[in-house]
Amino acid sequence: MRIEDVYIWDINAKWLGISPFQLMENAGAGVARTIEEKFGKGLKIAVFSGTGNNGGDGFVVARHLSFENDVTVFLVGDEIKIRSEEAKHNWEILKGLDFVRIKILKDSTYIKALDLSGFDVIVDALLGAGTKGEPREPIRSAIEKINEYAGKAKIVSVDLPSGYPSKVQVKADFAVTFQWDKEEYDGFERIVVKIGYPKELYHLVGPGDAKFALRKKGEHKGQNGRLLIIGGSEDYFGAPYLAAKAAAYLVDLVYLVMPEYPARRIADPDIILRPVEGKNFTKEHLEEVLALAEKADAVIIGPGIGLREETKEFVREFVKRCEKSLVIDADGLKAIAEDLTVLKGKTFVLTPHGGEFKVLFGVKPEGSFQEKAELVRTKAREIGGVILLKGTYDVISDGKTWKYNRTGNRGMTTGGTGDVLAGLVGALLALGNEPLRAASVGAFLNGLAGDMVKEELGENFTALEVAKKVPHAVRWVVEF
């Protein structure tokens, strides 16, 4: 697990109803319990806290340890800078206790004069994992002060030694880190304690994943994703349009390549139409479409493209030669099902429902969502890409891990919601997300937009209404 996953899990836990207050309480209690298990009770303990959430954990550690130990809390910084609600709450509790001493160290002159020689244990809760570079004053002086007592008192860090991985870091005997070890952590001893995350968080897609996936990169037009959509035929024009409409809310530029016959029915200033000759795609269009793909960050192929033999040949040849990240959807899946070797060495997401999955792999996904997940994972590993199996619970896998998505409702069985989903996944790929995250968050946003429409209109709505709710879903994620 990475440090980024901690933030995602915290946000997703909150979505499941597990409050940040609970997590902070459990974290602080876990550190206090570890200290007493290692060193006993009746100790003189100093807790150094900063003004962030790591400091908030420190406040909880101090309260738990105060029951059978003599505890002094040193707040490094100004109490008005204590940031989060849960850290403030735990600070206020500490201030109301008569058996915990509190000293506020606003600047480094106070810190340099400190004498910690009477303390058995020093708890370092100054900085969390989110800090970059060398610590600034007054935290820097606090780290130097704690290090003067390395080898004399036991030094325990909350989550990681403050200042890590810079040169100025606490020389901890060990750190108590939460729920699982982090792959970035190295060079210091760690004890892992659980803080109440349920198993769901390993696999569930939630607003935390979406927050990270939706981060904008650039200030100029085109820097936040260019997406190419290839679809439509003499029979269908709505499917590629729905994919383009949804995607246009997330990326800067959406190019829609369609045969000119269906393209005539579309007039939307948010979408850049690139009509090609004729009523359907054939191999004659290949060079022209590949040239357009050069300008894009990601490509969607398949919505409404039809199942004519010459079109299927075009799809397979395009996939074989395209170097961009791909979303293959709808009729595009049926085309490549005839020759899955075209996927070799490609970066791609396939978005089948149960029936299309059977066409692709000869086996129907059945049983619980965990059983489906195992099947999806096996097939994703075999083909070397990401599969997003659409269903009551969408299941997504890259062959290594698997995710599932719980947003969405029965109203979304209406035609076209799969095209909206493909558009969102393609847009997230174009924003630079790796395929597993793009597919997972696409499924989450699609279902969330559908749930917002249901709240307004009940279970009878169209896919275009889902597409138009995408910006509302994005805003909800950003503000969560």
Tab-separated table of C-alpha atoms in Angstrom:
chain	number	residue	atom	x	y	z
A	1	MET	CA	0.000	0.000	0.000
A	2	ARG	CA	1.096	3.574	-0.708
A	3	ILE	CA	0.676	6.775	1.298
A	4	GLU	CA	-1.863	7.956	-1.323
A	5	ASP	CA	-4.014	4.914	-0.478
A	6	VAL	CA	-4.280	6.138	3.140
A	7	TYR	CA	-6.021	9.327	1.982
A	8	ILE	CA	-8.286	7.357	-0.359
A	9	TRP	CA	-9.214	4.875	2.393
A	10	ASP	CA	-9.952	7.683	4.868
A	11	ILE	CA	-12.325	9.384	2.407
A	12	ASN	CA	-13.996	6.099	1.436
A	13	ALA	CA	-14.345	5.145	5.119
A	14	LYS	CA	-16.160	8.425	5.733
A	15	TRP	CA	-18.473	7.594	2.802
A	16	LEU	CA	-19.262	4.275	4.522
A	17	GLY	CA	-20.166	6.196	7.696
A	18	ILE	CA	-16.894	5.699	9.592
A	19	SER	CA	-16.094	9.199	10.801
A	20	PRO	CA	-12.609	10.761	10.908
A	21	PHE	CA	-13.216	11.112	14.682
A	22	GLN	CA	-13.481	7.311	15.005
A	23	LEU	CA	-10.323	6.739	12.975
A	24	MET	CA	-8.335	9.292	14.999
A	25	GLU	CA	-9.582	7.759	18.249
A	26	ASN	CA	-8.642	4.248	17.121
A	27	ALA	CA	-5.224	5.396	15.859
A	28	GLY	CA	-4.335	7.185	19.095
A	29	ALA	CA	-5.617	4.288	21.216
A	30	GLY	CA	-3.525	1.853	19.153
A	31	VAL	CA	-0.333	3.859	19.700
A	32	ALA	CA	-0.993	4.176	23.463
A	33	ARG	CA	-1.697	0.438	23.773
A	34	THR	CA	1.541	-0.409	21.905
A	35	ILE	CA	3.584	1.865	24.195
A	36	GLU	CA	2.157	0.246	27.359
A	37	GLU	CA	2.636	-3.262	25.954
A	38	LYS	CA	6.291	-2.490	25.147
A	39	PHE	CA	7.346	-0.369	28.130
A	40	GLY	CA	4.778	-0.947	30.899
A	41	LYS	CA	2.861	1.627	32.962
A	42	GLY	CA	3.590	4.249	35.621
A	43	LEU	CA	5.892	6.069	33.196
A	44	LYS	CA	6.717	9.720	32.670
A	45	ILE	CA	5.745	10.475	29.075
A	46	ALA	CA	6.203	13.547	26.839
A	47	VAL	CA	3.952	13.852	23.776
A	48	PHE	CA	5.107	16.314	21.081
A	49	SER	CA	2.209	17.263	18.822
A	50	GLY	CA	2.018	19.450	15.731
A	51	THR	CA	-1.120	21.278	14.553
A	52	GLY	CA	-2.093	18.759	11.822
A	53	ASN	CA	-3.889	15.415	12.055
A	54	ASN	CA	-0.728	13.633	13.194
A	55	GLY	CA	-0.800	16.021	16.173
A	56	GLY	CA	-4.490	15.156	16.641
A	57	ASP	CA	-3.506	11.485	16.927
A	58	GLY	CA	-0.951	12.620	19.530
A	59	PHE	CA	-3.682	14.312	21.606
A	60	VAL	CA	-5.592	11.011	21.699
A	61	VAL	CA	-2.394	9.094	22.607
A	62	ALA	CA	-1.853	11.503	25.524
A	63	ARG	CA	-5.412	11.054	26.837
A	64	HIS	CA	-5.230	7.240	26.700
A	65	LEU	CA	-1.803	7.146	28.349
A	66	SER	CA	-2.850	9.588	31.093
A	67	PHE	CA	-4.954	6.898	32.809
A	68	GLU	CA	-1.905	5.078	34.225
A	69	ASN	CA	1.040	7.335	33.387
A	70	ASP	CA	2.263	10.895	34.046
A	71	VAL	CA	1.754	12.750	30.739
A	72	THR	CA	2.900	16.167	29.473
A	73	VAL	CA	1.800	17.404	26.058
A	74	PHE	CA	4.006	19.862	24.159
A	75	LEU	CA	2.068	21.601	21.378
A	76	VAL	CA	4.580	22.873	18.816
A	77	GLY	CA	2.964	25.848	17.085
A	78	ASP	CA	-0.066	28.022	17.714
A	79	GLU	CA	-3.315	26.386	18.878
A	80	ILE	CA	-5.367	28.561	16.480
A	81	LYS	CA	-3.579	26.722	13.651
A	82	ILE	CA	-4.957	23.310	14.667
A	83	ARG	CA	-6.573	22.422	11.386
A	84	SER	CA	-9.162	19.658	11.330
A	85	GLU	CA	-12.376	19.392	13.334
A	86	GLU	CA	-11.303	16.092	14.889
A	87	ALA	CA	-7.880	17.436	15.980
A	88	LYS	CA	-9.545	20.570	17.470
A	89	HIS	CA	-12.082	18.376	19.283
A	90	ASN	CA	-9.358	16.240	20.884
A	91	TRP	CA	-7.324	19.348	21.805
A	92	GLU	CA	-10.339	20.829	23.606
A	93	ILE	CA	-10.782	17.569	25.557
A	94	LEU	CA	-7.120	17.687	26.653
A	95	LYS	CA	-7.444	21.310	27.801
A	96	GLY	CA	-10.283	20.259	30.111
A	97	LEU	CA	-8.219	17.559	31.858
A	98	ASP	CA	-6.537	18.296	35.191
A	99	PHE	CA	-4.127	15.344	35.132
A	100	VAL	CA	-2.445	16.131	31.774
A	101	ARG	CA	0.037	19.004	31.699
A	102	ILE	CA	0.038	21.128	28.540
A	103	LYS	CA	2.860	23.376	27.331
A	104	ILE	CA	2.491	25.449	24.170
A	105	LEU	CA	5.780	26.046	22.323
A	106	LYS	CA	5.096	28.779	19.783
A	107	ASP	CA	8.674	29.273	18.612
A	108	SER	CA	12.086	27.655	18.694
A	109	THR	CA	13.466	29.710	21.630
A	110	TYR	CA	11.056	27.918	24.021
A	111	ILE	CA	12.018	24.545	22.526
A	112	LYS	CA	15.792	25.022	22.772
A	113	ALA	CA	15.501	25.694	26.520
A	114	LEU	CA	13.546	22.468	27.226
A	115	ASP	CA	14.929	19.813	29.547
A	116	LEU	CA	13.431	16.384	28.838
A	117	SER	CA	15.819	14.383	31.028
A	118	GLY	CA	13.094	13.115	33.414
A	119	PHE	CA	10.992	11.448	30.696
A	120	ASP	CA	10.942	7.671	30.088
A	121	VAL	CA	9.117	7.875	26.734
A	122	ILE	CA	8.894	10.652	24.129
A	123	VAL	CA	6.041	10.398	21.623
A	124	ASP	CA	6.621	12.149	18.303
A	125	ALA	CA	3.318	13.294	16.716
A	126	LEU	CA	4.703	16.363	14.949
A	127	LEU	CA	4.311	15.651	11.224
A	128	GLY	CA	2.352	13.146	9.146
A	129	ALA	CA	3.083	11.516	5.813
A	130	GLY	CA	1.819	14.449	3.738
A	131	THR	CA	4.736	16.810	4.428
A	132	LYS	CA	7.364	17.499	1.768
A	133	GLY	CA	11.000	18.564	2.115
A	134	GLU	CA	12.884	19.442	5.288
A	135	PRO	CA	10.780	20.506	8.305
A	136	ARG	CA	10.550	24.243	8.981
A	137	GLU	CA	10.752	26.007	12.330
A	138	PRO	CA	9.551	25.522	15.028
A	139	ILE	CA	9.074	21.825	14.113
A	140	ARG	CA	12.739	21.523	13.095
A	141	SER	CA	13.937	22.577	16.559
A	142	ALA	CA	11.469	20.161	18.177
A	143	ILE	CA	12.893	17.266	16.101
A	144	GLU	CA	16.452	18.273	17.082
A	145	LYS	CA	15.424	18.495	20.761
A	146	ILE	CA	13.803	15.023	20.704
A	147	ASN	CA	16.936	13.593	19.032
A	148	GLU	CA	19.145	14.888	21.884
A	149	TYR	CA	17.471	12.202	24.020
A	150	ALA	CA	17.860	9.312	21.539
A	151	GLY	CA	19.219	6.330	23.510
A	152	LYS	CA	18.274	7.945	26.845
A	153	ALA	CA	14.471	7.902	26.549
A	154	LYS	CA	12.376	5.580	24.365
A	155	ILE	CA	11.208	7.504	21.270
A	156	VAL	CA	8.006	6.395	19.529
A	157	SER	CA	6.703	8.076	16.357
A	158	VAL	CA	3.055	8.205	15.309
A	159	ASP	CA	2.724	6.727	11.773
A	160	LEU	CA	6.296	7.652	10.727
A	161	PRO	CA	9.257	9.602	12.173
A	162	SER	CA	8.555	13.328	11.714
A	163	GLY	CA	10.688	14.764	8.918
A	164	TYR	CA	11.046	11.399	7.118
A	165	PRO	CA	12.452	10.973	4.455
A	166	SER	CA	14.511	14.216	4.757
A	167	LYS	CA	17.860	14.511	6.587
A	168	VAL	CA	16.118	16.217	9.530
A	169	GLN	CA	14.025	13.433	11.031
A	170	VAL	CA	13.209	12.008	14.457
A	171	LYS	CA	15.472	9.115	15.519
A	172	ALA	CA	12.628	6.877	16.654
A	173	ASP	CA	13.057	3.475	18.298
A	174	PHE	CA	10.019	2.536	16.202
A	175	ALA	CA	6.927	4.037	14.589
A	176	VAL	CA	3.378	2.814	15.096
A	177	THR	CA	1.765	2.903	11.665
A	178	PHE	CA	-1.874	2.247	10.836
A	179	GLN	CA	-3.711	-0.690	9.245
A	180	TRP	CA	-0.870	-1.741	6.885
A	181	ASP	CA	2.755	-0.976	6.167
A	182	LYS	CA	3.375	1.572	3.382
A	183	GLU	CA	5.659	0.769	0.473
A	184	GLU	CA	7.368	4.193	0.723
A	185	TYR	CA	8.434	3.543	4.338
A	186	ASP	CA	11.985	2.286	4.724
A	187	GLY	CA	14.901	2.456	7.164
A	188	PHE	CA	12.937	2.607	10.436
A	189	GLU	CA	11.222	-0.044	12.545
A	190	ARG	CA	7.425	-0.204	12.294
A	191	ILE	CA	4.621	-1.783	14.297
A	192	VAL	CA	1.254	-1.950	12.500
A	193	VAL	CA	-2.007	-1.455	14.423
A	194	LYS	CA	-5.548	-1.754	13.062
A	195	ILE	CA	-7.818	1.295	13.331
A	196	GLY	CA	-11.211	-0.060	12.257
A	197	TYR	CA	-11.140	-0.076	8.457
A	198	PRO	CA	-13.503	-2.806	7.168
A	199	LYS	CA	-12.412	-5.298	4.480
A	200	GLU	CA	-14.619	-3.515	1.901
A	201	LEU	CA	-12.047	-0.749	1.601
A	202	TYR	CA	-9.599	-3.085	-0.144
A	203	HIS	CA	-11.977	-3.397	-3.065
A	204	LEU	CA	-14.678	-0.725	-2.930
A	205	VAL	CA	-14.495	2.228	-5.321
A	206	GLY	CA	-15.539	5.451	-3.604
A	207	PRO	CA	-15.177	9.238	-3.623
A	208	GLY	CA	-11.556	8.949	-2.449
A	209	ASP	CA	-10.559	7.186	-5.677
A	210	ALA	CA	-12.535	9.748	-7.691
A	211	LYS	CA	-10.929	12.750	-5.937
A	212	PHE	CA	-7.467	11.595	-7.011
A	213	ALA	CA	-8.574	10.650	-10.529
A	214	LEU	CA	-10.165	14.055	-11.209
A	215	ARG	CA	-7.151	16.216	-10.391
A	216	LYS	CA	-6.529	18.731	-13.169
A	217	LYS	CA	-3.012	19.010	-14.527
A	218	GLY	CA	-2.656	22.126	-16.680
A	219	GLU	CA	-3.745	25.724	-17.151
A	220	HIS	CA	-4.072	25.727	-20.965
A	221	LYS	CA	-6.593	24.281	-23.410
A	222	GLY	CA	-5.811	20.681	-24.234
A	223	GLN	CA	-3.576	20.095	-21.206
A	224	ASN	CA	-6.441	18.443	-19.340
A	225	GLY	CA	-7.073	15.676	-21.815
A	226	ARG	CA	-7.857	15.200	-25.505
A	227	LEU	CA	-10.151	12.276	-26.230
A	228	LEU	CA	-10.980	10.661	-29.577
A	229	ILE	CA	-14.213	8.669	-29.937
A	230	ILE	CA	-14.690	6.367	-32.923
A	231	GLY	CA	-18.234	5.118	-33.405
A	232	GLY	CA	-21.555	5.399	-35.187
A	233	SER	CA	-22.891	3.735	-38.335
A	234	GLU	CA	-25.820	4.102	-40.719
A	235	ASP	CA	-27.998	2.535	-37.999
A	236	TYR	CA	-26.737	4.318	-34.881
A	237	PHE	CA	-25.607	7.822	-34.006
A	238	GLY	CA	-26.840	8.193	-30.393
A	239	ALA	CA	-24.292	5.866	-28.722
A	240	PRO	CA	-21.073	7.712	-29.688
A	241	TYR	CA	-22.808	11.034	-29.037
A	242	LEU	CA	-23.704	9.997	-25.446
A	243	ALA	CA	-20.095	8.900	-24.823
A	244	ALA	CA	-18.836	12.243	-26.174
A	245	LYS	CA	-21.362	14.279	-24.168
A	246	ALA	CA	-20.350	12.658	-20.868
A	247	ALA	CA	-16.632	12.936	-21.631
A	248	ALA	CA	-16.880	16.626	-22.573
A	249	TYR	CA	-17.539	17.496	-18.909
A	250	LEU	CA	-14.204	15.992	-17.816
A	251	VAL	CA	-11.663	16.707	-20.578
A	252	ASP	CA	-10.733	19.800	-22.571
A	253	LEU	CA	-11.305	18.449	-26.066
A	254	VAL	CA	-13.505	15.643	-27.411
A	255	TYR	CA	-13.126	14.622	-31.066
A	256	LEU	CA	-15.925	12.466	-32.435
A	257	VAL	CA	-15.104	10.510	-35.607
A	258	MET	CA	-18.201	9.197	-37.375
A	259	PRO	CA	-19.272	8.265	-40.872
A	260	GLU	CA	-20.708	11.423	-42.468
A	261	TYR	CA	-24.215	9.924	-42.829
A	262	PRO	CA	-24.930	9.619	-39.045
A	263	ALA	CA	-22.716	12.639	-38.276
A	264	ARG	CA	-25.230	14.928	-40.038
A	265	ARG	CA	-27.668	14.357	-37.177
A	266	ILE	CA	-25.373	15.846	-34.541
A	267	ALA	CA	-25.018	19.524	-33.750
A	268	ASP	CA	-23.295	20.169	-30.423
A	269	PRO	CA	-20.719	22.943	-29.938
A	270	ASP	CA	-18.994	21.031	-27.075
A	271	ILE	CA	-17.931	18.243	-29.416
A	272	ILE	CA	-15.519	18.481	-32.361
A	273	LEU	CA	-16.995	16.384	-35.179
A	274	ARG	CA	-14.648	14.697	-37.643
A	275	PRO	CA	-16.869	13.018	-40.292
A	276	VAL	CA	-15.368	10.393	-42.612
A	277	GLU	CA	-16.836	9.391	-45.974
A	278	GLY	CA	-19.691	6.923	-46.252
A	279	LYS	CA	-22.264	5.293	-44.009
A	280	ASN	CA	-20.037	2.851	-42.087
A	281	PHE	CA	-16.383	2.429	-41.100
A	282	THR	CA	-14.250	0.275	-43.406
A	283	LYS	CA	-10.516	-0.400	-43.747
A	284	GLU	CA	-10.342	2.533	-46.221
A	285	HIS	CA	-10.745	4.865	-43.218
A	286	LEU	CA	-7.838	3.360	-41.290
A	287	GLU	CA	-4.978	5.782	-42.091
A	288	GLU	CA	-7.207	8.853	-41.656
A	289	VAL	CA	-8.481	7.694	-38.241
A	290	LEU	CA	-5.025	6.604	-37.040
A	291	ALA	CA	-3.735	10.095	-37.915
A	292	LEU	CA	-6.499	11.648	-35.784
A	293	ALA	CA	-5.600	9.308	-32.909
A	294	GLU	CA	-2.076	10.743	-32.910
A	295	LYS	CA	-3.445	14.023	-31.488
A	296	ALA	CA	-5.402	12.307	-28.689
A	297	ASP	CA	-4.375	11.167	-25.196
A	298	ALA	CA	-6.858	8.275	-25.251
A	299	VAL	CA	-9.302	6.641	-27.671
A	300	ILE	CA	-12.754	5.030	-27.334
A	301	ILE	CA	-13.786	2.658	-30.092
A	302	GLY	CA	-17.062	0.779	-30.538
A	303	PRO	CA	-20.200	2.701	-29.495
A	304	GLY	CA	-22.823	2.298	-32.249
A	305	ILE	CA	-20.169	1.196	-34.754
A	306	GLY	CA	-22.224	-1.769	-36.013
A	307	LEU	CA	-21.317	-5.346	-36.860
A	308	ARG	CA	-20.704	-5.299	-40.620
A	309	GLU	CA	-17.801	-7.513	-41.609
A	310	GLU	CA	-15.761	-4.639	-43.086
A	311	THR	CA	-16.368	-2.581	-39.914
A	312	LYS	CA	-15.176	-5.400	-37.665
A	313	GLU	CA	-12.023	-5.665	-39.754
A	314	PHE	CA	-11.484	-1.914	-39.403
A	315	VAL	CA	-11.857	-2.169	-35.583
A	316	ARG	CA	-9.380	-5.053	-35.257
A	317	GLU	CA	-6.816	-3.380	-37.518
A	318	PHE	CA	-7.190	-0.035	-35.706
A	319	VAL	CA	-6.694	-1.649	-32.264
A	320	LYS	CA	-3.649	-3.528	-33.551
A	321	ARG	CA	-1.988	-0.353	-34.830
A	322	CYS	CA	-3.108	2.290	-32.329
A	323	GLU	CA	-0.485	3.234	-29.725
A	324	LYS	CA	-2.817	5.161	-27.395
A	325	SER	CA	-4.725	3.997	-24.288
A	326	LEU	CA	-7.975	2.446	-25.505
A	327	VAL	CA	-11.497	1.861	-24.264
A	328	ILE	CA	-13.171	-0.865	-26.320
A	329	ASP	CA	-16.934	-0.937	-25.901
A	330	ALA	CA	-20.152	-2.375	-27.324
A	331	ASP	CA	-19.804	-3.623	-30.942
A	332	GLY	CA	-16.065	-3.004	-30.690
A	333	LEU	CA	-15.938	-5.895	-28.163
A	334	LYS	CA	-17.688	-8.262	-30.585
A	335	ALA	CA	-15.208	-7.305	-33.303
A	336	ILE	CA	-12.102	-8.074	-31.217
A	337	ALA	CA	-13.703	-11.247	-29.758
A	338	GLU	CA	-12.875	-12.900	-33.099
A	339	ASP	CA	-9.143	-12.229	-32.555
A	340	LEU	CA	-8.014	-11.238	-29.044
A	341	THR	CA	-4.345	-11.235	-30.147
A	342	VAL	CA	-4.861	-7.655	-31.441
A	343	LEU	CA	-4.725	-6.580	-27.757
A	344	LYS	CA	-1.164	-7.827	-27.281
A	345	GLY	CA	1.071	-5.098	-25.847
A	346	LYS	CA	-1.751	-2.537	-25.700
A	347	THR	CA	-2.997	-0.397	-22.808
A	348	PHE	CA	-6.751	-0.893	-22.717
A	349	VAL	CA	-10.050	-1.174	-20.846
A	350	LEU	CA	-12.779	-3.535	-22.052
A	351	THR	CA	-16.306	-2.686	-20.836
A	352	PRO	CA	-18.511	-5.761	-21.350
A	353	HIS	CA	-21.841	-6.631	-19.757
A	354	GLY	CA	-22.406	-10.318	-18.907
A	355	GLY	CA	-23.449	-11.300	-22.464
A	356	GLU	CA	-20.497	-9.532	-24.104
A	357	PHE	CA	-18.157	-11.102	-21.541
A	358	LYS	CA	-19.369	-14.550	-22.690
A	359	VAL	CA	-18.799	-13.601	-26.343
A	360	LEU	CA	-15.245	-12.503	-25.470
A	361	PHE	CA	-14.216	-15.378	-23.207
A	362	GLY	CA	-16.724	-18.184	-23.722
A	363	VAL	CA	-17.865	-18.188	-20.092
A	364	LYS	CA	-20.732	-16.347	-18.417
A	365	PRO	CA	-19.954	-14.514	-15.144
A	366	GLU	CA	-22.212	-16.014	-12.471
A	367	GLY	CA	-22.555	-16.337	-8.688
A	368	SER	CA	-21.696	-13.729	-6.037
A	369	PHE	CA	-19.817	-10.577	-6.957
A	370	GLN	CA	-16.725	-12.089	-5.300
A	371	GLU	CA	-16.955	-15.112	-7.646
A	372	LYS	CA	-17.429	-12.807	-10.623
A	373	ALA	CA	-14.451	-10.772	-9.428
A	374	GLU	CA	-12.219	-13.851	-9.422
A	375	LEU	CA	-13.289	-14.693	-12.993
A	376	VAL	CA	-12.768	-11.106	-14.185
A	377	ARG	CA	-9.336	-11.045	-12.525
A	378	THR	CA	-8.306	-14.304	-14.217
A	379	LYS	CA	-9.401	-13.097	-17.666
A	380	ALA	CA	-7.809	-9.653	-17.199
A	381	ARG	CA	-4.535	-11.363	-16.309
A	382	GLU	CA	-4.785	-13.607	-19.382
A	383	ILE	CA	-5.304	-10.727	-21.811
A	384	GLY	CA	-2.957	-8.274	-20.058
A	385	GLY	CA	-5.384	-5.384	-19.594
A	386	VAL	CA	-8.315	-4.055	-17.559
A	387	ILE	CA	-11.837	-5.469	-17.710
A	388	LEU	CA	-14.857	-3.568	-16.383
A	389	LEU	CA	-17.753	-6.019	-16.081
A	390	LYS	CA	-21.001	-4.046	-15.925
A	391	GLY	CA	-23.725	-5.292	-13.606
A	392	THR	CA	-25.667	-4.588	-10.390
A	393	TYR	CA	-22.197	-4.284	-8.867
A	394	ASP	CA	-19.645	-3.338	-11.520
A	395	VAL	CA	-16.481	-5.449	-11.143
A	396	ILE	CA	-13.137	-4.106	-12.365
A	397	SER	CA	-9.744	-5.819	-12.492
A	398	ASP	CA	-6.281	-5.405	-13.998
A	399	GLY	CA	-5.415	-9.063	-13.413
A	400	LYS	CA	-3.738	-8.331	-10.078
A	401	THR	CA	-6.233	-6.515	-7.852
A	402	TRP	CA	-9.983	-6.185	-8.261
A	403	LYS	CA	-12.453	-3.435	-7.385
A	404	TYR	CA	-16.206	-3.230	-7.236
A	405	ASN	CA	-18.600	-0.322	-7.562
A	406	ARG	CA	-21.913	-0.008	-5.707
A	407	THR	CA	-23.312	3.233	-7.171
A	408	GLY	CA	-26.156	3.078	-9.712
A	409	ASN	CA	-29.775	1.853	-9.753
A	410	ARG	CA	-32.359	-0.092	-11.769
A	411	GLY	CA	-33.238	2.958	-13.865
A	412	MET	CA	-29.833	2.583	-15.496
A	413	THR	CA	-30.912	-0.480	-17.475
A	414	THR	CA	-32.140	2.112	-20.005
A	415	GLY	CA	-30.236	2.090	-23.320
A	416	GLY	CA	-27.175	4.342	-23.525
A	417	THR	CA	-25.921	4.380	-19.931
A	418	GLY	CA	-23.112	2.038	-21.024
A	419	ASP	CA	-22.081	4.631	-23.620
A	420	VAL	CA	-21.985	7.316	-20.917
A	421	LEU	CA	-19.781	4.964	-18.877
A	422	ALA	CA	-17.406	4.397	-21.819
A	423	GLY	CA	-17.150	8.175	-22.287
A	424	LEU	CA	-16.226	8.688	-18.634
A	425	VAL	CA	-13.625	5.909	-18.623
A	426	GLY	CA	-12.066	7.294	-21.819
A	427	ALA	CA	-12.009	10.813	-20.382
A	428	LEU	CA	-10.303	9.602	-17.189
A	429	LEU	CA	-7.677	7.773	-19.274
A	430	ALA	CA	-7.127	10.984	-21.269
A	431	LEU	CA	-6.549	12.818	-17.962
A	432	GLY	CA	-3.570	10.513	-17.381
A	433	ASN	CA	-5.045	7.942	-14.976
A	434	GLU	CA	-3.837	4.370	-15.185
A	435	PRO	CA	-6.496	2.036	-16.636
A	436	LEU	CA	-7.634	0.369	-13.378
A	437	ARG	CA	-8.360	3.730	-11.756
A	438	ALA	CA	-9.937	5.188	-14.915
A	439	ALA	CA	-12.304	2.203	-15.201
A	440	SER	CA	-13.143	2.094	-11.474
A	441	VAL	CA	-13.812	5.819	-11.145
A	442	GLY	CA	-15.710	5.896	-14.459
A	443	ALA	CA	-18.073	3.245	-13.061
A	444	PHE	CA	-18.410	5.165	-9.782
A	445	LEU	CA	-19.191	8.519	-11.454
A	446	ASN	CA	-21.618	6.953	-13.931
A	447	GLY	CA	-23.578	5.300	-11.101
A	448	LEU	CA	-23.427	8.427	-8.942
A	449	ALA	CA	-24.805	10.576	-11.784
A	450	GLY	CA	-27.549	7.953	-12.285
A	451	ASP	CA	-28.392	8.030	-8.571
A	452	MET	CA	-28.667	11.825	-8.710
A	453	VAL	CA	-31.074	11.590	-11.665
A	454	LYS	CA	-33.128	8.964	-9.821
A	455	GLU	CA	-33.416	11.256	-6.819
A	456	GLU	CA	-34.908	13.915	-9.090
A	457	LEU	CA	-37.000	11.861	-11.528
A	458	GLY	CA	-37.520	8.391	-10.030
A	459	GLU	CA	-36.437	5.281	-11.924
A	460	ASN	CA	-37.669	6.376	-15.366
A	461	PHE	CA	-35.026	8.454	-17.138
A	462	THR	CA	-32.795	8.472	-20.190
A	463	ALA	CA	-29.057	8.116	-20.617
A	464	LEU	CA	-28.746	11.745	-21.775
A	465	GLU	CA	-30.028	12.836	-18.350
A	466	VAL	CA	-27.284	10.728	-16.745
A	467	ALA	CA	-24.648	12.371	-18.980
A	468	LYS	CA	-25.910	15.838	-18.047
A	469	LYS	CA	-25.609	15.007	-14.328
A	470	VAL	CA	-21.867	14.268	-14.649
A	471	PRO	CA	-20.760	17.792	-13.570
A	472	HIS	CA	-23.008	17.523	-10.482
A	473	ALA	CA	-21.420	14.169	-9.611
A	474	VAL	CA	-17.947	15.666	-10.061
A	475	ARG	CA	-18.811	18.611	-7.812
A	476	TRP	CA	-20.141	16.247	-5.138
A	477	VAL	CA	-16.833	14.316	-5.207
A	478	VAL	CA	-14.696	17.446	-5.057
A	479	GLU	CA	-16.674	18.823	-2.100
A	480	PHE	CA	-16.919	15.501	-0.216
